[in-house]
Amino acid sequence: MSRPQDPHRPFFPFGNPFRMMSPKGSRLSPKLVSLLADFEETLAERLRKLMPKDKDDILNLSWMRLAMESLCETHNVIKDLITELELPVSDWDEKWIDVYLDISVNLLDICIAFSSVLTKVSQGHLLLQCVLHTLDSSSPTQFGRACSSLDNWREHISSKNPRVESCRSILDNLVASLDLPKVKNSAKGKVLMRAMYGVKVLTVFVCSIFAAAFSGSAKNLLELNVSDTLPWAPAFSALQANVNAEVRNILSSGRATVLNELEAVDGSVKKLYEVIQNEVDTVEEELLQKSVLDLGKRADNLSQGLDHLTKAVDGFFKIVLSGRDALLCNLRATGTAPDILVGRNAEPVRRKLISQELAQTWRYYPPCFISKSWITNLSPACYGVHCVNLLGFLRCSCLCRRSVSTCFAL
């Protein structure tokens, strides 16, 4: 594994994940070859569409929304591929299930971290609206209030977000998942694992860019090295080299903010501040109006971009959550749930697992509706799938700023 601060060393996860590409046992049928080829060509096309036309397109909200939407589409396609492979969950190897469940937990956590950043920046928009409303009047006291609000906005935007600090460990977990489990005597399984490898590479890449942008730190920027034998490898390598290089340039430039639209607003804030911090008699009305209009336009552009990106991140969160819940429901229905969910000694283990998960949820979003003693009253029927759904709903409810008390309708 390469260090993120050393971009010249190639990153390669543990072992060689491409052993399965030349299977010694089961051979791929023409149908499976066609399914895999279609999936990988679609993935390559999505990667090519993400290639920025200009360096200014990198780390703007439109490109980030496109990247997140591409991730959503790719995760939906992998669900369709599983259906087309006619590979029921009951035929899945236990290692495949473990990998999928581990990845989904990490993706839910990183989505929560990203959403917290977007929410924080959106809250700053209220301060800017307060400034613009205040400057409708040109009294000396209003100028003082506007300067105070601008100071508060700067402090709010520059403050650290503790949830983003956890992204590095989450990325490390996602990187570890790139070491695919061995697939024996299952042609369909080989196709699924190879397709999932492509999905995971794209996922790690996009999440790495987001984490670096939101944290303002290059330590979250990863360099992934993929085999040239993959049809989508050239498109991915070109995209990664282009985007990562420009992100590093931006992070090392000393900019106050990394996102392009946020940087534009910060520039307008500085100009307006310079205009109104002087005595009222020295303020030029024309210059003031021009500065106010410029800030208003850029603030609206930022707000609109944040809304679109937030919806894309929320959409990805729901896709991951629904996929995880569907897998657990299928395991329950087919009687092939992991030992943690079934068996004679399962209840104490389940209770401990659910308690840990709830504790993590409380740490992220402490709801006033639930006491920790509530866990002791869970009936055995609530364990397993239903509680996993509940935990996901708790996080999703908090993420969407809905009342957690609505979860009891489940």
JSON list of C-alpha atoms in Angstrom, two decimals, residues 52-184:
[
{"chain": "A", "resi": 52, "resn": "PRO", "atom": "CA", "xyz": [-12.94, 17.22, -16.80]},
{"chain": "A", "resi": 53, "resn": "LYS", "atom": "CA", "xyz": [-12.84, 19.33, -19.96]},
{"chain": "A", "resi": 54, "resn": "ASP", "atom": "CA", "xyz": [-10.94, 22.04, -18.11]},
{"chain": "A", "resi": 55, "resn": "LYS", "atom": "CA", "xyz": [-8.99, 22.14, -14.86]},
{"chain": "A", "resi": 56, "resn": "ASP", "atom": "CA", "xyz": [-11.49, 24.67, -13.50]},
{"chain": "A", "resi": 57, "resn": "ASP", "atom": "CA", "xyz": [-14.15, 21.95, -13.71]},
{"chain": "A", "resi": 58, "resn": "ILE", "atom": "CA", "xyz": [-12.35, 19.95, -11.02]},
{"chain": "A", "resi": 59, "resn": "LEU", "atom": "CA", "xyz": [-13.70, 20.43, -7.49]},
{"chain": "A", "resi": 60, "resn": "ASN", "atom": "CA", "xyz": [-16.68, 22.45, -8.61]},
{"chain": "A", "resi": 61, "resn": "LEU", "atom": "CA", "xyz": [-20.04, 21.29, -7.36]},
{"chain": "A", "resi": 62, "resn": "SER", "atom": "CA", "xyz": [-21.32, 20.37, -10.82]},
{"chain": "A", "resi": 63, "resn": "TRP", "atom": "CA", "xyz": [-18.46, 17.91, -11.41]},
{"chain": "A", "resi": 64, "resn": "MET", "atom": "CA", "xyz": [-18.81, 16.49, -7.91]},
{"chain": "A", "resi": 65, "resn": "ARG", "atom": "CA", "xyz": [-22.53, 15.96, -8.47]},
{"chain": "A", "resi": 66, "resn": "LEU", "atom": "CA", "xyz": [-21.75, 14.23, -11.78]},
{"chain": "A", "resi": 67, "resn": "ALA", "atom": "CA", "xyz": [-19.25, 11.97, -10.00]},
{"chain": "A", "resi": 68, "resn": "MET", "atom": "CA", "xyz": [-21.75, 11.06, -7.28]},
{"chain": "A", "resi": 69, "resn": "GLU", "atom": "CA", "xyz": [-24.53, 10.43, -9.80]},
{"chain": "A", "resi": 70, "resn": "SER", "atom": "CA", "xyz": [-22.15, 8.21, -11.78]},
{"chain": "A", "resi": 71, "resn": "LEU", "atom": "CA", "xyz": [-21.50, 6.28, -8.59]},
{"chain": "A", "resi": 72, "resn": "CYS", "atom": "CA", "xyz": [-25.24, 5.87, -8.01]},
{"chain": "A", "resi": 73, "resn": "GLU", "atom": "CA", "xyz": [-25.78, 4.62, -11.55]},
{"chain": "A", "resi": 74, "resn": "THR", "atom": "CA", "xyz": [-22.91, 2.14, -11.28]},
{"chain": "A", "resi": 75, "resn": "HIS", "atom": "CA", "xyz": [-24.19, 0.70, -7.99]},
{"chain": "A", "resi": 76, "resn": "ASN", "atom": "CA", "xyz": [-27.65, 0.33, -9.52]},
{"chain": "A", "resi": 77, "resn": "VAL", "atom": "CA", "xyz": [-26.16, -1.46, -12.52]},
{"chain": "A", "resi": 78, "resn": "ILE", "atom": "CA", "xyz": [-24.38, -3.98, -10.29]},
{"chain": "A", "resi": 79, "resn": "LYS", "atom": "CA", "xyz": [-27.78, -4.83, -8.79]},
{"chain": "A", "resi": 80, "resn": "ASP", "atom": "CA", "xyz": [-29.14, -5.42, -12.30]},
{"chain": "A", "resi": 81, "resn": "LEU", "atom": "CA", "xyz": [-26.12, -7.58, -13.12]},
{"chain": "A", "resi": 82, "resn": "ILE", "atom": "CA", "xyz": [-26.78, -9.79, -10.09]},
{"chain": "A", "resi": 83, "resn": "THR", "atom": "CA", "xyz": [-30.33, -10.29, -11.36]},
{"chain": "A", "resi": 84, "resn": "GLU", "atom": "CA", "xyz": [-29.15, -11.08, -14.89]},
{"chain": "A", "resi": 85, "resn": "LEU", "atom": "CA", "xyz": [-26.58, -13.54, -13.56]},
{"chain": "A", "resi": 86, "resn": "GLU", "atom": "CA", "xyz": [-29.43, -15.43, -11.88]},
{"chain": "A", "resi": 87, "resn": "LEU", "atom": "CA", "xyz": [-27.23, -15.77, -8.84]},
{"chain": "A", "resi": 88, "resn": "PRO", "atom": "CA", "xyz": [-29.48, -16.00, -5.76]},
{"chain": "A", "resi": 89, "resn": "VAL", "atom": "CA", "xyz": [-28.11, -14.94, -2.40]},
{"chain": "A", "resi": 90, "resn": "SER", "atom": "CA", "xyz": [-28.38, -18.54, -1.21]},
{"chain": "A", "resi": 91, "resn": "ASP", "atom": "CA", "xyz": [-25.58, -19.39, -3.69]},
{"chain": "A", "resi": 92, "resn": "TRP", "atom": "CA", "xyz": [-23.28, -16.64, -2.49]},
{"chain": "A", "resi": 93, "resn": "ASP", "atom": "CA", "xyz": [-20.08, -17.57, -0.72]},
{"chain": "A", "resi": 94, "resn": "GLU", "atom": "CA", "xyz": [-20.01, -16.38, 2.89]},
{"chain": "A", "resi": 95, "resn": "LYS", "atom": "CA", "xyz": [-16.88, -14.32, 2.15]},
{"chain": "A", "resi": 96, "resn": "TRP", "atom": "CA", "xyz": [-18.73, -12.41, -0.59]},
{"chain": "A", "resi": 97, "resn": "ILE", "atom": "CA", "xyz": [-21.47, -11.56, 1.89]},
{"chain": "A", "resi": 98, "resn": "ASP", "atom": "CA", "xyz": [-18.98, -10.44, 4.53]},
{"chain": "A", "resi": 99, "resn": "VAL", "atom": "CA", "xyz": [-17.21, -8.17, 2.03]},
{"chain": "A", "resi": 100, "resn": "TYR", "atom": "CA", "xyz": [-20.48, -6.62, 0.83]},
{"chain": "A", "resi": 101, "resn": "LEU", "atom": "CA", "xyz": [-21.76, -5.97, 4.34]},
{"chain": "A", "resi": 102, "resn": "ASP", "atom": "CA", "xyz": [-18.46, -4.46, 5.47]},
{"chain": "A", "resi": 103, "resn": "ILE", "atom": "CA", "xyz": [-18.30, -2.19, 2.42]},
{"chain": "A", "resi": 104, "resn": "SER", "atom": "CA", "xyz": [-21.90, -1.03, 2.85]},
{"chain": "A", "resi": 105, "resn": "VAL", "atom": "CA", "xyz": [-21.32, -0.02, 6.48]},
{"chain": "A", "resi": 106, "resn": "ASN", "atom": "CA", "xyz": [-18.28, 2.04, 5.51]},
{"chain": "A", "resi": 107, "resn": "LEU", "atom": "CA", "xyz": [-20.13, 3.69, 2.64]},
{"chain": "A", "resi": 108, "resn": "LEU", "atom": "CA", "xyz": [-23.04, 4.65, 4.88]},
{"chain": "A", "resi": 109, "resn": "ASP", "atom": "CA", "xyz": [-20.61, 6.20, 7.35]},
{"chain": "A", "resi": 110, "resn": "ILE", "atom": "CA", "xyz": [-18.73, 8.17, 4.72]},
{"chain": "A", "resi": 111, "resn": "CYS", "atom": "CA", "xyz": [-22.02, 9.43, 3.23]},
{"chain": "A", "resi": 112, "resn": "ILE", "atom": "CA", "xyz": [-22.98, 10.71, 6.67]},
{"chain": "A", "resi": 113, "resn": "ALA", "atom": "CA", "xyz": [-19.63, 12.51, 6.92]},
{"chain": "A", "resi": 114, "resn": "PHE", "atom": "CA", "xyz": [-20.07, 14.10, 3.47]},
{"chain": "A", "resi": 115, "resn": "SER", "atom": "CA", "xyz": [-23.63, 15.16, 4.24]},
{"chain": "A", "resi": 116, "resn": "SER", "atom": "CA", "xyz": [-22.52, 16.80, 7.47]},
{"chain": "A", "resi": 117, "resn": "VAL", "atom": "CA", "xyz": [-20.06, 18.95, 5.51]},
{"chain": "A", "resi": 118, "resn": "LEU", "atom": "CA", "xyz": [-22.67, 19.96, 2.95]},
{"chain": "A", "resi": 119, "resn": "THR", "atom": "CA", "xyz": [-25.15, 20.79, 5.70]},
{"chain": "A", "resi": 120, "resn": "LYS", "atom": "CA", "xyz": [-22.56, 22.94, 7.45]},
{"chain": "A", "resi": 121, "resn": "VAL", "atom": "CA", "xyz": [-21.80, 24.93, 4.29]},
{"chain": "A", "resi": 122, "resn": "SER", "atom": "CA", "xyz": [-25.52, 25.31, 3.59]},
{"chain": "A", "resi": 123, "resn": "GLN", "atom": "CA", "xyz": [-26.04, 26.72, 7.08]},
{"chain": "A", "resi": 124, "resn": "GLY", "atom": "CA", "xyz": [-23.46, 29.36, 6.24]},
{"chain": "A", "resi": 125, "resn": "HIS", "atom": "CA", "xyz": [-25.74, 30.54, 3.45]},
{"chain": "A", "resi": 126, "resn": "LEU", "atom": "CA", "xyz": [-28.16, 31.82, 6.09]},
{"chain": "A", "resi": 127, "resn": "LEU", "atom": "CA", "xyz": [-25.47, 34.13, 7.42]},
{"chain": "A", "resi": 128, "resn": "LEU", "atom": "CA", "xyz": [-24.89, 35.52, 3.93]},
{"chain": "A", "resi": 129, "resn": "GLN", "atom": "CA", "xyz": [-28.61, 36.06, 3.46]},
{"chain": "A", "resi": 130, "resn": "CYS", "atom": "CA", "xyz": [-28.60, 37.96, 6.74]},
{"chain": "A", "resi": 131, "resn": "VAL", "atom": "CA", "xyz": [-25.78, 40.17, 5.43]},
{"chain": "A", "resi": 132, "resn": "LEU", "atom": "CA", "xyz": [-27.62, 40.93, 2.20]},
{"chain": "A", "resi": 133, "resn": "HIS", "atom": "CA", "xyz": [-30.83, 41.71, 4.07]},
{"chain": "A", "resi": 134, "resn": "THR", "atom": "CA", "xyz": [-28.96, 43.94, 6.52]},
{"chain": "A", "resi": 135, "resn": "LEU", "atom": "CA", "xyz": [-27.35, 45.96, 3.74]},
{"chain": "A", "resi": 136, "resn": "ASP", "atom": "CA", "xyz": [-30.74, 46.97, 2.36]},
{"chain": "A", "resi": 137, "resn": "SER", "atom": "CA", "xyz": [-30.21, 49.90, 4.70]},
{"chain": "A", "resi": 138, "resn": "SER", "atom": "CA", "xyz": [-27.09, 52.08, 4.65]},
{"chain": "A", "resi": 139, "resn": "SER", "atom": "CA", "xyz": [-27.05, 53.18, 8.29]},
{"chain": "A", "resi": 140, "resn": "PRO", "atom": "CA", "xyz": [-23.76, 52.95, 10.24]},
{"chain": "A", "resi": 141, "resn": "THR", "atom": "CA", "xyz": [-25.22, 50.40, 12.66]},
{"chain": "A", "resi": 142, "resn": "GLN", "atom": "CA", "xyz": [-26.24, 48.14, 9.75]},
{"chain": "A", "resi": 143, "resn": "PHE", "atom": "CA", "xyz": [-22.69, 48.18, 8.38]},
{"chain": "A", "resi": 144, "resn": "GLY", "atom": "CA", "xyz": [-21.41, 47.05, 11.76]},
{"chain": "A", "resi": 145, "resn": "ARG", "atom": "CA", "xyz": [-23.93, 44.20, 11.90]},
{"chain": "A", "resi": 146, "resn": "ALA", "atom": "CA", "xyz": [-23.05, 43.14, 8.36]},
{"chain": "A", "resi": 147, "resn": "CYS", "atom": "CA", "xyz": [-19.32, 43.03, 9.21]},
{"chain": "A", "resi": 148, "resn": "SER", "atom": "CA", "xyz": [-20.13, 40.91, 12.27]},
{"chain": "A", "resi": 149, "resn": "SER", "atom": "CA", "xyz": [-22.16, 38.46, 10.15]},
{"chain": "A", "resi": 150, "resn": "LEU", "atom": "CA", "xyz": [-19.35, 38.22, 7.59]},
{"chain": "A", "resi": 151, "resn": "ASP", "atom": "CA", "xyz": [-16.89, 37.46, 10.39]},
{"chain": "A", "resi": 152, "resn": "ASN", "atom": "CA", "xyz": [-19.23, 34.75, 11.66]},
{"chain": "A", "resi": 153, "resn": "TRP", "atom": "CA", "xyz": [-19.49, 33.27, 8.16]},
{"chain": "A", "resi": 154, "resn": "ARG", "atom": "CA", "xyz": [-15.71, 33.09, 7.80]},
{"chain": "A", "resi": 155, "resn": "GLU", "atom": "CA", "xyz": [-15.36, 31.47, 11.20]},
{"chain": "A", "resi": 156, "resn": "HIS", "atom": "CA", "xyz": [-18.17, 29.01, 10.44]},
{"chain": "A", "resi": 157, "resn": "ILE", "atom": "CA", "xyz": [-16.71, 27.94, 7.09]},
{"chain": "A", "resi": 158, "resn": "SER", "atom": "CA", "xyz": [-13.14, 27.58, 8.38]},
{"chain": "A", "resi": 159, "resn": "SER", "atom": "CA", "xyz": [-14.07, 25.53, 11.47]},
{"chain": "A", "resi": 160, "resn": "LYS", "atom": "CA", "xyz": [-13.07, 21.87, 11.50]},
{"chain": "A", "resi": 161, "resn": "ASN", "atom": "CA", "xyz": [-15.62, 19.11, 11.03]},
{"chain": "A", "resi": 162, "resn": "PRO", "atom": "CA", "xyz": [-14.79, 16.11, 13.27]},
{"chain": "A", "resi": 163, "resn": "ARG", "atom": "CA", "xyz": [-16.77, 13.70, 11.09]},
{"chain": "A", "resi": 164, "resn": "VAL", "atom": "CA", "xyz": [-14.55, 14.42, 8.11]},
{"chain": "A", "resi": 165, "resn": "GLU", "atom": "CA", "xyz": [-11.53, 13.46, 10.21]},
{"chain": "A", "resi": 166, "resn": "SER", "atom": "CA", "xyz": [-12.86, 9.89, 10.29]},
{"chain": "A", "resi": 167, "resn": "CYS", "atom": "CA", "xyz": [-12.81, 9.63, 6.50]},
{"chain": "A", "resi": 168, "resn": "ARG", "atom": "CA", "xyz": [-9.20, 8.43, 6.41]},
{"chain": "A", "resi": 169, "resn": "SER", "atom": "CA", "xyz": [-9.92, 5.29, 8.42]},
{"chain": "A", "resi": 170, "resn": "ILE", "atom": "CA", "xyz": [-13.05, 4.64, 6.35]},
{"chain": "A", "resi": 171, "resn": "LEU", "atom": "CA", "xyz": [-11.05, 4.98, 3.14]},
{"chain": "A", "resi": 172, "resn": "ASP", "atom": "CA", "xyz": [-8.48, 2.54, 4.51]},
{"chain": "A", "resi": 173, "resn": "ASN", "atom": "CA", "xyz": [-11.26, 0.02, 5.12]},
{"chain": "A", "resi": 174, "resn": "LEU", "atom": "CA", "xyz": [-12.59, 0.51, 1.58]},
{"chain": "A", "resi": 175, "resn": "VAL", "atom": "CA", "xyz": [-9.09, 0.08, 0.16]},
{"chain": "A", "resi": 176, "resn": "ALA", "atom": "CA", "xyz": [-8.68, -3.17, 2.09]},
{"chain": "A", "resi": 177, "resn": "SER", "atom": "CA", "xyz": [-11.86, -4.47, 0.41]},
{"chain": "A", "resi": 178, "resn": "LEU", "atom": "CA", "xyz": [-10.13, -4.27, -2.98]},
{"chain": "A", "resi": 179, "resn": "ASP", "atom": "CA", "xyz": [-8.39, -7.52, -2.12]},
{"chain": "A", "resi": 180, "resn": "LEU", "atom": "CA", "xyz": [-11.08, -9.76, -3.56]},
{"chain": "A", "resi": 181, "resn": "PRO", "atom": "CA", "xyz": [-11.87, -13.16, -2.08]},
{"chain": "A", "resi": 182, "resn": "LYS", "atom": "CA", "xyz": [-10.99, -16.22, -4.13]},
{"chain": "A", "resi": 183, "resn": "VAL", "atom": "CA", "xyz": [-13.79, -17.68, -6.23]},
{"chain": "A", "resi": 184, "resn": "LYS", "atom": "CA", "xyz": [-13.81, -21.43, -6.74]}
]
